[in-house]
């Protein structure tokens, strides 16, 4: 991952998103990055070609854009007036996930920052967008929980199954974050009670150890029957500011974004989640 110079911040103007914007601003100040604030006016998330003729005429696009522009101006006055962070506001109408992905390509985005929380209705819908972007983004995505505040990370936690050597290249973002913030890395592996490590897992551990040579790191092994509860157990006993997930753990990531699919786990830690690119 190259230096973080362009941050994309998709927003639905909810309190959760506004909190994530504060996090994005603090991060941008730290790394001297520009923020692109994107709002996609909500319409059904399907391909444009699927809409019936006259659909867009039935939607008052000008009214939607004007309303979005007013909310963008409110963001400026409430959050962006004092901080000297370069930013650009973008308003689009169309399929949300597709337009986020388009903006990532068009603006040469290095990192996406999004808010997420347990909610119903529109905020649950935006949460599903967060999940889609986490799974499909070609750049890392930083998911900010509802009440998280920016704290310069001194320690980040990489949760891994130690079984995908081909994904080492995807860890470049982790190494970049650790070096930018001079943070150490805990490599956390949750494994079933009584299960031995495979030869492949030992090889991956050695390769990962070498990959992180210039980053202070250590390996922590926790025996637990439930991965989510095992990670929670780690946070109960260790101080860390960020959780990082490997690119291939999308089933687990869905549980992080949609807390209803899990027992209680990571949302109780209120730790930002850095989802590495797929």
C-alpha positions as MATLAB code, in Angstrom:
seq = 'XXXXXXXXXXXXXXXXXXXXXXXXXXXXXXXXXXXXXXXXXXXXXXXXXXXXXXXXXXXXXXXXXXXXXXXXXXXXXXXXXXXXXXXXXXXXXXXXXXXXXXXXXXXXXXXXXXXXXXXXXXXXXXXXXXXXXXXXXXXXXXXXXXXXXXXXXXXXXXXXXXXXXXXXXXXXXXXXXXXXXXXXXXXXXXXXXXXXXXXXXXXXXXXXXXXXXXXXXXXXXXXXXXXXXXXXXXXXXXXXXXXXXXXXXXXXXXXXXXXXXXXXXXXXXXXXXXXXXX';
ca = [
       0.000    0.000    0.000;
       1.380    3.365   -0.987;
       1.119    6.380    1.292;
      -2.432    7.300    2.244;
      -3.134   10.457    0.230;
      -6.752   10.046   -0.872;
      -9.468    8.934    1.571;
     -13.014    8.204    0.433;
     -15.737    8.794    2.997;
     -19.213    7.605    1.908;
     -21.958    9.055    4.094;
     -25.689    8.784    4.673;
     -25.531   11.815    7.023;
     -26.519    9.688   10.022;
     -25.005   10.281   13.486;
     -22.958    7.114   13.005;
     -21.579    8.424    9.720;
     -20.869   11.827   11.263;
     -18.851   10.154   14.005;
     -16.898    8.227   11.384;
     -16.253   11.532    9.583;
     -14.591   12.888   12.722;
     -12.384    9.799   12.692;
     -11.595   10.281    8.990;
     -10.708   13.943    9.541;
      -8.331   13.118   12.393;
      -6.743   10.378   10.302;
      -6.406   12.692    7.294;
      -4.730   15.333    9.458;
      -2.269   12.748   10.724;
      -1.250   11.433    7.298;
      -1.787   14.687    5.305;
      -4.503   13.207    3.096;
      -7.426   14.646    1.137;
     -10.959   13.446    1.920;
     -13.568   12.808   -0.754;
     -17.005   12.942    0.878;
     -19.485   10.949   -1.179;
     -23.249   10.818   -0.797;
     -25.264    8.613   -3.093;
     -28.942    9.538   -3.166;
     -30.743    6.381   -2.178;
     -32.461    4.394   -4.911;
     -32.747    0.591   -5.273;
     -29.292   -0.960   -5.551;
     -29.529   -2.623   -8.940;
     -27.953   -2.034  -12.311;
     -29.117    1.123  -14.080;
     -30.254   -0.929  -17.063;
     -32.746   -2.727  -14.833;
     -34.787    0.403  -14.152;
     -37.954    0.858  -16.252;
     -38.139    3.643  -18.809;
     -39.123    6.858  -17.087;
     -37.924    5.744  -13.658;
     -35.430    8.578  -13.255;
     -38.000   11.086  -14.494;
     -40.281    9.911  -11.696;
     -37.577   10.681   -9.177;
     -37.079   14.365   -8.571;
     -33.330   14.279   -9.065;
     -32.882   18.015   -8.625;
     -34.691   17.917   -5.297;
     -32.592   14.990   -4.102;
     -29.374   16.729   -5.102;
     -30.412   20.012   -3.491;
     -31.245   18.264   -0.244;
     -27.912   16.439   -0.337;
     -26.087   19.697   -1.056;
     -27.642   21.320    2.012;
     -26.506   18.408    4.147;
     -23.008   18.646    2.660;
     -22.932   22.328    3.626;
     -23.940   21.345    7.149;
     -20.995   18.940    7.277;
     -18.718   21.815    6.329;
     -20.025   24.077    9.086;
     -20.248   21.357   11.734;
     -17.087   19.348   11.074;
     -14.832   20.743    8.350;
     -14.695   24.485    8.939;
     -11.869   24.529   11.484;
      -9.683   21.531   10.550;
      -7.305   22.360    7.712;
      -8.029   19.207    5.753;
      -8.497   19.400    1.982;
     -11.770   17.830    0.930;
     -14.160   17.510   -1.984;
     -17.895   16.803   -1.831;
     -19.486   14.479   -4.375;
     -23.200   13.776   -4.801;
     -24.394   10.982   -7.071;
     -27.670    9.284   -7.931;
     -27.634    5.583   -8.660;
     -26.626    2.206   -7.213;
     -24.698    2.960   -4.031;
     -22.072    0.214   -4.011;
     -21.331    0.584   -7.721;
     -20.858    4.345   -7.427;
     -18.573    3.937   -4.429;
     -16.454    1.502   -6.427;
     -16.488    3.916   -9.386;
     -15.298    6.780   -7.165;
     -12.509    4.603   -5.769;
     -11.194    4.144   -9.306;
     -11.830    7.686  -10.531;
     -10.246    9.475   -7.568;
      -7.384    7.019   -7.073;
      -8.540    6.288   -3.533;
      -6.070    4.691   -1.112;
      -8.439    4.035    1.802;
     -12.197    3.993    2.396;
     -13.519    5.054    5.811;
     -17.108    4.118    6.680;
     -19.287    4.034    9.772;
     -21.232    0.995   10.925;
     -23.634    0.159   13.710;
     -26.427   -2.174   14.707;
     -29.582   -0.528   13.424;
     -32.823   -0.974   11.565;
     -34.249    0.782    8.540;
     -32.076    3.179    6.571;
     -29.049    2.743    8.814;
     -29.250   -1.033    8.482;
     -29.397   -0.494    4.711;
     -26.235    1.620    4.881;
     -24.682   -1.124    6.979;
     -25.334   -3.565    4.156;
     -23.515   -1.171    1.827;
     -20.569   -1.201    4.223;
     -20.568   -4.993    4.092;
     -20.643   -4.972    0.281;
     -17.718   -2.556    0.080;
     -15.701   -4.553    2.615;
     -16.147   -7.672    0.502;
     -15.566   -6.128   -2.923;
     -13.281   -3.118   -2.500;
      -9.918   -3.128   -4.240;
      -8.519   -0.868   -1.507;
      -8.530   -1.289    2.286;
     -11.692   -0.281    4.149;
     -11.633    1.124    7.675;
     -14.950    0.462    9.436;
     -15.560    2.810   12.370;
     -18.000    1.627   15.089;
     -20.735    3.897   16.342;
     -18.931    5.516   19.274;
     -15.277    5.040   18.324;
     -12.943    8.011   18.651;
      -9.690    8.478   16.794;
      -6.747    7.397   18.905;
      -3.324    7.251   17.341;
      -2.791    3.477   17.309;
       0.099    2.177   19.354;
      -0.921   -1.429   18.790;
      -2.995   -3.076   16.076;
      -4.254   -6.660   16.080;
      -4.158   -8.897   13.030;
      -6.643  -11.761   13.437;
      -5.671  -14.617   11.147;
      -6.178  -18.337   10.637;
      -2.521  -18.665    9.556;
      -3.496  -20.640    6.480;
      -3.261  -18.387    3.401;
       0.315  -17.766    2.316;
      -0.865  -16.357   -1.020;
      -2.457  -13.402    0.803;
       0.727  -11.940    2.252;
       0.689   -9.170   -0.369;
      -2.673   -8.048    0.970;
      -0.988   -7.222    4.271;
       0.822   -4.239    2.789;
      -1.812   -1.909    4.264;
      -1.187   -3.337    7.726;
       2.524   -2.745    7.380;
       1.870    0.807    6.145;
      -0.396    1.629    9.095;
       2.081    0.190   11.572;
       4.975    2.162   10.100;
       3.038    5.439    9.741;
       1.935    5.344   13.373;
       5.014    3.566   14.728;
       2.673    0.902   16.086;
       3.349   -2.669   17.071;
       1.343   -5.610   15.731;
      -0.155   -8.505   17.649;
      -0.760  -11.432   15.294;
      -3.726  -13.177   16.903;
      -4.686  -16.733   16.072;
      -7.808  -18.288   17.572;
      -7.720  -22.057   17.294;
     -10.055  -24.835   18.501;
      -9.178  -26.404   21.829;
      -6.910  -29.413   21.358;
      -6.208  -28.791   17.673;
      -2.595  -28.945   16.522;
      -1.104  -26.593   13.940;
      -0.706  -27.876   10.422;
       2.530  -27.734    8.461;
       0.974  -25.060    6.236;
       0.095  -22.922    9.242;
       3.646  -23.148   10.577;
       5.021  -22.165    7.179;
       2.655  -19.212    6.974;
       3.669  -18.083   10.445;
       7.332  -18.130    9.417;
       6.567  -16.227    6.211;
       4.495  -13.666    8.114;
       7.238  -13.275   10.698;
       9.674  -12.445    7.907;
       7.185  -10.135    6.149;
       6.860   -8.051    9.329;
      10.608   -7.921    9.982;
      10.685   -4.111   10.159;
       7.554   -3.871   12.304;
       7.542   -4.723   16.031;
       5.273   -7.749   16.325;
       4.491  -10.862   18.305;
       2.287  -13.927   17.874;
      -0.510  -14.625   20.347;
      -2.384  -17.937   20.362;
      -5.760  -18.320   22.041;
      -7.617  -21.622   22.359;
     -11.355  -21.110   22.086;
     -14.276  -22.952   20.529;
     -15.691  -19.700   19.114;
     -13.547  -17.341   17.016;
     -15.596  -14.233   17.792;
     -15.543  -14.852   21.535;
     -11.845  -15.661   21.349;
     -11.131  -12.264   19.811;
     -13.311  -10.621   22.434;
     -11.308  -12.467   25.089;
      -8.126  -10.996   23.626;
      -9.501   -7.444   23.831;
     -10.644   -8.059   27.388;
      -7.034   -8.726   28.360;
      -4.992   -6.524   26.016;
      -4.937   -2.870   25.037;
      -5.108   -2.297   21.282;
      -6.612    0.428   19.110;
      -7.469   -1.381   15.878;
      -8.475   -4.801   14.574;
      -7.210   -5.944   11.165;
      -8.678   -8.804    9.152;
      -7.131  -10.786    6.326;
      -8.698  -10.452    2.849;
     -10.199  -13.945    2.720;
     -12.161  -13.782    5.981;
     -15.321  -12.382    4.415;
     -17.730  -14.690    6.232;
     -16.369  -13.428    9.534;
     -16.385   -9.829    8.296;
     -20.088  -10.087    7.542;
     -20.580  -10.979   11.184;
     -18.647   -7.897   12.219;
     -20.712   -5.538   10.099;
     -24.065   -7.210   10.786;
     -24.005   -7.777   14.528;
     -27.334   -9.640   14.386;
     -25.451  -12.563   12.828;
     -23.157  -12.906   15.816;
     -23.643  -13.476   19.548;
     -22.219  -10.201   20.865;
     -18.547  -10.203   19.898;
     -16.603   -7.405   18.324;
     -19.098   -4.534   18.463;
     -18.704   -4.622   22.228;
     -15.034   -3.716   21.852;
     -15.815   -0.562   19.856;
     -12.568   -0.998   17.949;
     -12.158    0.214   14.362;
     -11.791   -2.603   11.858;
      -9.320   -2.382    8.979;
     -10.506   -4.800    6.290;
      -7.697   -5.476    3.863;
      -8.371   -5.504    0.142;
      -9.671   -8.639   -1.521;
];
